[in-house]
Coordinates of C-alpha atoms and ligand atoms in Angstrom, one line a residue:
Chain Y
X204 CA -0.1 0.0 -0.1
X205 CA 1.5 3.3 -1.0
X206 CA 0.8 6.6 1.0
X207 CA -1.8 9.0 -0.2
X208 CA -0.6 12.0 -2.2
X209 CA -3.8 14.1 -2.5
X210 CA -6.6 15.3 -0.1
X211 CA -9.7 16.5 -1.5
X212 CA -11.3 18.5 1.2
X213 CA -15.1 18.8 0.5
X214 CA -15.8 21.6 2.7
X215 CA -19.5 22.1 1.9
X216 CA -22.2 21.0 -0.5
X217 CA -23.6 24.6 -0.5
X218 CA -23.3 26.4 -3.8
X219 CA -24.7 29.6 -5.3
X220 CA -24.8 27.8 -8.6
X221 CA -27.2 24.9 -9.9
X222 CA -25.1 23.3 -12.6
X223 CA -27.0 20.1 -14.0
X224 CA -23.9 18.3 -14.3
X225 CA -22.7 18.5 -10.9
X226 CA -21.2 15.3 -9.4
X227 CA -22.3 16.0 -5.9
X228 CA -24.7 13.6 -4.5
X229 CA -28.3 14.3 -5.4
X230 CA -29.5 13.3 -1.9
X231 CA -26.7 14.7 0.3
X232 CA -27.0 13.9 4.1
X233 CA -28.0 16.4 6.5
X234 CA -25.2 15.9 9.1
X235 CA -23.4 18.9 10.3
X236 CA -20.4 20.3 8.3
X237 CA -16.9 19.7 10.0
X238 CA -15.7 22.9 11.9
X239 CA -12.8 24.3 11.4
X240 CA -10.9 22.8 14.3
X241 CA -11.9 19.5 12.8
X242 CA -10.5 20.1 9.4
X243 CA -7.4 21.3 11.0
X244 CA -6.9 18.1 12.7
X245 CA -7.7 16.3 9.5
X246 CA -5.1 18.3 7.7
X247 CA -2.5 17.4 10.4
X248 CA -3.2 13.9 10.1
X249 CA -3.0 14.0 6.3
X250 CA 0.4 15.5 6.4
X251 CA 1.2 13.0 8.8
X252 CA 0.4 10.2 6.2
X253 CA 2.7 12.0 3.7
X254 CA -0.2 13.5 1.7
X255 CA 1.5 16.5 -0.3
X256 CA -1.4 18.4 -1.9
X257 CA -4.8 19.7 -0.7
X258 CA -7.5 20.7 -3.0
X259 CA -10.4 22.7 -1.3
X260 CA -13.4 22.1 -3.0
X261 CA -17.3 21.6 -2.4
X262 CA -20.0 22.9 -3.4
X263 CA -18.6 26.1 -3.3
X264 CA -15.5 26.3 -0.8
X265 CA -16.0 30.0 -0.6
X266 CA -19.2 29.6 1.1
X267 CA -17.2 28.9 4.2
X268 CA -16.3 31.9 6.1
X269 CA -13.2 29.9 7.5
X270 CA -11.6 29.4 4.3
X271 CA -8.7 31.7 5.0
X272 CA -7.6 30.1 8.0
X273 CA -7.9 26.7 6.5
X274 CA -5.7 27.6 3.6
X275 CA -3.2 29.2 6.0
X276 CA -3.1 26.1 8.2
X277 CA -2.7 23.8 5.1
X278 CA 0.2 26.0 3.6
X279 CA 1.8 26.2 7.2
X280 CA 1.9 22.4 7.2
X281 CA 3.6 22.5 3.8
X282 CA 0.9 21.3 1.4
X283 CA 0.5 22.5 -2.2
X284 CA -2.9 24.4 -1.8
X285 CA -5.4 24.3 -4.6
X286 CA -8.9 26.0 -4.6
X287 CA -11.7 24.6 -6.9
X288 CA -14.2 27.3 -7.2
X289 CA -17.1 28.6 -9.2
X290 CA -15.5 32.1 -8.6
X291 CA -18.7 33.4 -6.8
X292 CA -17.4 35.4 -4.1
X293 CA -13.9 35.7 -5.2
X294 CA -13.7 39.4 -5.3
X295 CA -10.2 41.4 -5.0
X296 CA -10.3 41.3 -1.3
X297 CA -11.1 37.7 -0.7
X298 CA -8.6 36.7 -3.3
X299 CA -5.8 38.8 -1.9
X300 CA -6.6 37.2 1.8
X301 CA -6.2 33.8 0.3
X302 CA -2.9 34.7 -1.4
X303 CA -1.7 36.0 1.8
X304 CA -2.6 32.8 3.5
X305 CA -0.6 30.9 0.9
X306 CA -2.9 29.8 -1.7
X307 CA -0.8 28.0 -4.6
X308 CA -3.3 27.8 -7.3
X309 CA -6.8 28.3 -8.4
X310 CA -9.0 26.3 -10.5
X311 CA -11.9 28.3 -11.8
X312 CA -15.1 26.8 -13.5
X313 CA -16.4 28.5 -16.8
X314 CA -19.3 27.3 -18.4
X315 CA -19.5 29.0 -21.8
X316 CA -18.3 32.0 -23.9
X317 CA -21.7 33.4 -23.9
X318 CA -23.1 35.0 -21.0
X319 CA -26.6 33.9 -21.7
X320 CA -25.7 30.4 -22.1
X321 CA -23.5 30.4 -19.3
X322 CA -26.1 31.8 -16.9
X323 CA -28.7 29.4 -18.0
X324 CA -26.9 26.3 -17.4
X325 CA -25.8 27.8 -13.8
X326 CA -29.2 29.0 -13.2
X327 CA -27.8 32.0 -11.7
X328 CA -26.2 35.5 -13.0
X329 CA -22.6 34.5 -12.4
X330 CA -20.9 34.9 -15.9
X331 CA -19.7 38.5 -15.1
X332 CA -18.8 37.5 -11.6
X333 CA -16.4 34.6 -12.9
X334 CA -15.1 36.9 -15.5
X335 CA -14.1 39.5 -12.4
X336 CA -12.7 36.7 -10.4
X337 CA -10.6 35.4 -13.3
X338 CA -9.2 39.1 -13.4
X339 CA -8.8 39.2 -9.5
X340 CA -6.8 35.9 -9.7
X341 CA -4.7 37.2 -12.6
X342 CA -4.0 40.6 -10.9
X343 CA -2.5 38.7 -8.0
X344 CA -0.4 36.7 -10.2
X345 CA -1.6 33.5 -8.8
X346 CA -1.6 30.5 -11.3
X347 CA -5.0 30.0 -12.8
X348 CA -6.6 26.8 -14.4
X349 CA -9.9 27.5 -16.1
X350 CA -12.0 24.5 -15.9
X351 CA -14.8 23.8 -18.5
X352 CA -17.2 20.8 -18.0
X353 CA -18.3 19.8 -21.6
X354 CA -21.7 18.7 -22.5
X355 CA -23.7 18.6 -25.7
X356 CA -24.7 22.4 -25.1
X357 CA -21.2 24.0 -25.3
X358 CA -19.0 21.3 -26.9
X359 CA -19.4 22.9 -30.1
X360 CA -17.5 26.0 -28.8
X361 CA -14.3 24.8 -27.8
X362 CA -12.4 27.2 -30.0
X363 CA -14.0 30.3 -28.6
X364 CA -13.7 28.9 -25.2
X365 CA -9.9 28.4 -25.6
X366 CA -9.7 31.9 -26.9
X367 CA -11.6 33.4 -23.8
X368 CA -9.2 31.3 -21.3
X369 CA -6.3 32.7 -23.2
X370 CA -7.6 36.2 -23.1
X371 CA -8.3 35.9 -19.4
X372 CA -4.5 35.0 -19.0
X373 CA -5.2 31.5 -17.7
X374 CA -2.2 29.2 -17.5
X375 CA -4.2 26.1 -18.3
X376 CA -7.6 25.1 -19.6
X377 CA -9.1 21.9 -18.6
X378 CA -11.8 20.8 -20.8
X379 CA -13.6 17.8 -19.1
X380 CA -16.4 15.8 -20.5
X381 CA -19.2 15.6 -17.9
X382 CA -18.7 12.7 -15.8
X383 CA -21.9 11.1 -15.1
X384 CA -22.3 10.9 -11.4
X385 CA -24.8 12.5 -9.0
X386 CA -26.8 15.3 -10.9
X387 CA -24.9 14.6 -14.0
X388 CA -26.1 10.9 -13.8
X389 CA -29.6 12.2 -13.2
X390 CA -29.4 14.6 -16.5
X391 CA -27.4 12.2 -18.5
X392 CA -29.8 12.0 -21.4
X393 CA -30.0 15.8 -22.0
X394 CA -26.1 16.2 -21.4
X395 CA -24.7 13.5 -23.5
X396 CA -23.1 14.8 -26.8
X397 CA -23.2 12.8 -29.9
X398 CA -20.4 10.7 -31.3
X399 CA -20.2 13.4 -34.2
X400 CA -19.9 16.1 -31.5
X401 CA -17.2 14.4 -29.6
X402 CA -15.2 13.8 -33.0
X403 CA -15.5 17.5 -34.1
X404 CA -14.5 18.4 -30.4
X405 CA -11.4 16.5 -30.7
X406 CA -10.5 18.2 -33.9
X407 CA -11.4 21.5 -32.5
X408 CA -9.1 20.8 -29.6
X409 CA -6.0 20.1 -31.8
X410 CA -6.7 23.5 -33.6
X411 CA -6.9 25.2 -30.4
X412 CA -3.7 23.5 -29.1
X413 CA -2.0 24.8 -32.3
X414 CA -3.3 28.3 -32.2
X415 CA -2.4 28.8 -28.4
X416 CA 0.7 26.6 -28.2
X417 CA 3.0 27.1 -25.1
X418 CA 1.0 30.0 -23.7
X419 CA -2.1 28.0 -22.8
X420 CA -1.8 24.5 -21.8
X421 CA -5.0 22.6 -22.7
X422 CA -5.9 19.4 -20.8
X423 CA -8.9 17.3 -22.0
X424 CA -10.7 14.7 -20.1
X425 CA -12.3 12.1 -22.4
X426 CA -15.7 11.3 -23.1
X427 CA -15.5 7.8 -21.5
X428 CA -18.7 6.4 -22.7
X429 CA -17.4 6.7 -26.4
X430 CA -13.9 5.3 -25.4
X431 CA -13.1 1.5 -25.8
X432 CA -11.5 1.4 -22.6
X433 CA -12.5 3.0 -19.2
X434 CA -10.7 5.8 -17.3
X435 CA -7.8 4.9 -14.8
X436 CA -10.5 6.1 -12.1
X437 CA -8.7 8.0 -9.3
X438 CA -5.5 6.3 -10.3
X439 CA -6.6 3.2 -8.7
X440 CA -8.9 2.8 -5.8
X441 CA -7.5 3.8 -2.4
X442 CA -4.1 4.3 -4.1
X443 CA -3.4 8.1 -4.1
X444 CA -6.3 10.0 -3.0
X445 CA -8.7 10.6 0.1
X446 CA -11.9 12.6 -0.2
X447 CA -13.5 13.8 3.0
X448 CA -17.1 14.8 2.4
X449 CA -18.3 18.0 4.2
X450 CA -19.6 15.7 7.0
X451 CA -16.3 14.0 7.8
X452 CA -16.8 10.6 5.9
X453 CA -13.8 9.4 4.3
X454 CA -14.2 8.3 0.7
X455 CA -11.9 6.7 -1.8
X456 CA -13.5 8.8 -4.7
X457 CA -16.2 11.6 -4.6
X458 CA -18.9 9.6 -6.0
X459 CA -18.3 6.4 -3.8
X460 CA -21.0 7.4 -1.1
X461 CA -23.6 5.9 -3.1
X462 CA -22.1 2.4 -3.2
X463 CA -24.1 0.4 -0.8
X464 CA -22.4 -1.9 2.1
X465 CA -18.9 -0.4 1.7
X466 CA -18.5 0.7 5.2
X467 CA -17.5 4.4 5.5
X468 CA -15.6 5.6 8.3
X469 CA -15.8 9.3 9.5
X470 CA -12.7 11.3 10.8
X471 CA -14.8 12.3 13.7
X472 CA -14.5 8.9 15.0
X473 CA -11.2 7.5 13.5
X474 CA -7.9 8.6 12.6
X475 CA -7.0 9.2 9.0
X476 CA -4.2 6.8 9.0
X477 CA -6.3 4.1 10.4
X478 CA -9.1 4.9 7.7
X479 CA -6.3 4.9 4.9
X480 CA -5.0 1.4 6.2
X481 CA -8.1 -0.4 7.3
X482 CA -11.3 1.2 6.4
X483 CA -13.2 -1.3 4.4
X484 CA -14.2 1.4 1.9
X485 CA -10.6 1.9 1.0
X486 CA -9.4 -1.8 1.2
X487 CA -12.3 -3.4 -0.7
X488 CA -11.1 -2.5 -4.1
X489 CA -7.4 -1.8 -3.5
X490 CA -5.0 -3.6 -5.6
X491 CA -6.3 -6.3 -8.2
X492 CA -7.3 -9.2 -6.1
X493 CA -11.0 -8.2 -6.0
X494 CA -11.0 -8.1 -9.9
X495 CA -13.4 -10.3 -12.0
X496 CA -12.8 -11.5 -15.5
X497 CA -12.5 -10.1 -17.9
X498 CA -10.1 -7.7 -15.9
X499 CA -8.3 -10.5 -14.0
X500 CA -6.4 -11.8 -16.9
X501 CA -6.4 -8.6 -18.8
X502 CA -3.0 -6.9 -19.7
X503 CA -4.7 -3.3 -19.3
X504 CA -5.5 -3.8 -15.5
X505 CA -2.4 -2.1 -14.5
X506 CA -3.4 0.7 -16.8
X507 CA -6.9 1.5 -16.0
X508 CA -7.6 -0.7 -12.8
X509 CA -10.5 -2.1 -14.2
X510 CA -12.3 1.4 -14.6
X511 CA -14.7 3.0 -12.2
X512 CA -16.2 1.3 -9.2
X513 CA -18.9 3.9 -9.1
X514 CA -19.8 3.7 -12.8
X515 CA -19.7 -0.3 -12.5
X516 CA -22.4 0.2 -9.4
X517 CA -24.5 2.5 -11.3
X518 CA -25.0 0.7 -14.3
X519 CA -25.1 -3.0 -12.8
X520 CA -25.8 -2.5 -8.9
X521 CA -22.5 -4.3 -8.3
X522 CA -19.3 -2.2 -7.9
X523 CA -17.3 -5.4 -8.1
X524 CA -17.8 -5.8 -12.0
X525 CA -15.7 -4.5 -14.7
X526 CA -16.4 -0.8 -15.8
X527 CA -19.3 -1.4 -18.2
X528 CA -17.6 1.3 -20.3
X529 CA -15.0 -1.1 -21.4
X530 CA -15.8 -3.0 -24.4
X531 CA -14.7 -6.3 -22.9
X532 CA -17.3 -6.0 -20.3
X533 CA -20.2 -8.3 -20.4
X534 CA -22.3 -5.3 -19.4
X535 CA -21.0 -3.0 -22.2
X536 CA -24.5 -3.2 -23.9
X537 CA -25.9 -1.1 -20.9
X538 CA -23.6 1.8 -21.9
X539 CA -24.6 1.5 -25.6
X540 CA -28.1 1.7 -24.5
X541 CA -27.6 4.8 -22.4
X542 CA -26.0 6.4 -25.4
X543 CA -29.1 5.3 -27.4
X544 CA -31.4 6.8 -24.9
X545 CA -29.7 10.3 -25.2
X546 CA -32.7 12.6 -25.7
X547 CA -33.5 15.0 -28.2
X548 CA -31.2 18.2 -28.6
X549 CA -33.2 20.6 -26.5
X550 CA -34.1 18.3 -23.5
X551 CA -34.9 20.2 -20.2
X552 CA -32.2 19.8 -17.5
X553 CA -32.9 19.5 -13.8
X554 CA -30.9 22.1 -12.0
X555 CA -29.0 20.9 -8.9
X556 CA -30.5 22.3 -5.7
X557 CA -28.8 22.7 -2.4
X558 CA -28.9 20.3 0.6
X559 CA -30.9 21.8 3.5
Chain I
X194 CA 22.6 17.6 -26.0
X195 CA 19.3 18.5 -27.0
X196 CA 18.9 21.0 -29.7
X197 CA 15.9 22.6 -28.4
X198 CA 17.8 24.0 -25.1
X199 CA 20.6 26.3 -25.6
X200 CA 23.4 26.8 -23.1
X201 CA 22.5 30.5 -22.8
X202 CA 18.8 29.7 -21.9
X203 CA 17.8 30.8 -18.1
X204 CA 15.5 28.0 -16.9
X205 CA 13.0 28.7 -14.0
X206 CA 10.2 26.9 -12.5
X207 CA 6.9 27.4 -14.2
X208 CA 4.4 29.6 -12.5
X209 CA 2.3 27.3 -10.1
X210 CA 5.3 25.0 -9.7
X211 CA 7.1 25.1 -6.5
X212 CA 9.7 23.0 -4.7
X213 CA 8.5 21.5 -1.1
X214 CA 9.5 18.9 1.3
X215 CA 8.4 15.4 1.6
X216 CA 7.0 15.1 5.1
X217 CA 8.2 11.4 5.0
X218 CA 11.7 11.5 3.6
X219 CA 12.6 14.9 3.9
X220 CA 13.5 14.9 0.2
X221 CA 12.6 17.7 -2.2
X222 CA 9.4 17.4 -4.1
X223 CA 8.1 19.3 -7.0
X224 CA 4.5 20.4 -6.6
X225 CA 2.2 21.7 -9.1
X226 CA -1.7 21.8 -9.6
X227 CA -2.2 18.2 -11.0
X228 CA 0.6 16.2 -9.3
X229 CA 3.9 15.9 -7.6
X230 CA 7.4 14.7 -8.6
X231 CA 9.6 13.3 -6.1
X232 CA 13.2 14.2 -6.7
X233 CA 16.4 12.8 -5.9
X234 CA 19.4 14.7 -4.3
X235 CA 20.8 15.8 -7.6
X236 CA 17.8 16.6 -9.3
X237 CA 17.0 18.7 -6.3
X238 CA 20.3 20.5 -6.6
X239 CA 19.6 21.2 -10.6
X240 CA 16.1 22.6 -9.7
X241 CA 17.6 24.8 -7.0
X242 CA 19.8 26.4 -9.4
X243 CA 16.9 27.0 -11.8
X244 CA 16.3 30.5 -10.6
X245 CA 15.8 32.5 -14.0
X246 CA 19.0 34.0 -13.8
X247 CA 21.7 31.1 -14.0
X248 CA 22.0 30.0 -17.7
X249 CA 21.8 26.3 -18.4
X250 CA 25.7 26.5 -18.7
X251 CA 26.0 28.0 -15.3
X252 CA 23.5 25.4 -13.9
X253 CA 25.6 22.4 -15.2
X254 CA 28.9 24.0 -14.1
X255 CA 27.8 24.5 -10.5
X256 CA 26.0 21.4 -10.0
X257 CA 29.0 19.6 -11.6
X258 CA 31.3 21.2 -9.0
X259 CA 29.2 19.8 -6.0
X260 CA 28.4 16.4 -7.5
X261 CA 31.5 15.2 -9.6
X262 CA 29.8 12.2 -10.8
X263 CA 27.0 14.2 -12.4
X264 CA 27.8 14.5 -16.2
X265 CA 26.4 17.7 -18.1
X266 CA 24.3 15.3 -20.3
X267 CA 22.5 14.2 -17.3
X268 CA 21.6 17.8 -16.3
X269 CA 20.6 18.6 -19.7
X270 CA 18.4 15.8 -20.1
X271 CA 16.7 16.3 -16.7
X272 CA 16.0 20.0 -17.8
X273 CA 14.6 18.9 -20.9
X274 CA 12.4 16.3 -19.5
X275 CA 11.0 18.8 -17.1
X276 CA 10.4 21.2 -19.9
X277 CA 8.5 18.8 -21.8
X278 CA 6.5 18.1 -18.6
X279 CA 5.6 21.8 -18.5
X280 CA 7.4 22.1 -15.0
X281 CA 10.1 24.3 -16.2
X282 CA 10.3 27.2 -18.6
X283 CA 13.3 28.9 -20.2
X284 CA 13.8 32.6 -20.8
X285 CA 16.1 33.1 -23.9
X286 CA 19.4 34.4 -22.9
Ligands
SF4_61 S1 -11.1 -5.7 -19.1 FE1 -10.7 -4.7 -17.4 S2 -8.6 -4.1 -17.1 FE2 -9.1 -5.0 -19.3 S3 -9.6 -3.0 -20.4 FE3 -11.5 -3.8 -19.7 S4 -11.8 -2.6 -17.8 FE4 -9.6 -2.5 -18.2

């Protein structure tokens, strides 16, 4: 067993946006969020385990008034500190507080190049706030990655999206196809792009890379439903990352809470190191002993680790099966059926709502 | 020697990349938005010299003085590897 390298601290599920592709759970538990002192202890325990990076995420982490002291504590402990944000609430003042606290990097979500389209998908008038947030980050010379979740409604605008990211002075642009978990799964048939759209997107991506060259690094997260093999989900279950949900449950992946019967531990009750080493949720799919055929005897099992456990669970009800995205999976027809079931072009989306 | 890297280039860590210490081993690690890179002692020494002021030739020479078994080709190929991984950038000197 290796040590974990990254901690994803989901500070809250609250968010001022209502993106229908959000991977947060649709029915989030109503347990109280961890308090500042609890988060600080989790950070200390993570450092002791050898974790090198902390990603403050959510929901919207800026919704926590104690984000600045948390960033400061993480940086004091020596972590590389990343903030994953919608940008709402990231004005000049808050941004400079965070920089002074030691924030290393900002990952800012954008939805589209067009104000109306962007505000429609987020269900809030936030496009201008996001532009302002990007400028605030740049004015402080903080490194900036702009994150865009791709779906059928914006996938045809990769060129303009890259131009916008470059104009805002982003160092990197991450174009990530929707991952179908949480709200994203609920809205899947209205979000899925067509195969033609995906092919065109990859051409547009190559063009954008040629145009922007070294000035804007463009990362691309594949549309796994259209791929022959699954993604190497989380770089292997329980291999590199620990996710702490707002209520303190420790998860091997942000979507894992839905998997019935895994036995999640809570940092309120158990030390992080005991959880990493012994929690059944982490040990259940660690390594390859759990693998069924066709993974067990497949030469790719060290590359994709049999794909995503949550996706296997969502499609088949059994998290221990081969990811149905894999063309070798006996359940692959379920993915094909999901693609066929993709709805008509202008289908209504169900906006994400906040947990109470 | 790599043709794309000249001896007068001045390498430095790209914005958003910084060196830190591994809490377990005490060794140097490169930290960046999406990952980490554990460095051995000589690689860490090379990185320490990449300050945007020293040229590649100076980095090679100064690291070679301290670590006598490090040949210039090793330093050059490390620099090039970090450039292709988008961790290091060079200002043309
Ligand atoms: S059979 Fe399993 S290991 Fe092989 S490619 Fe498919 S998911 Fe990966």
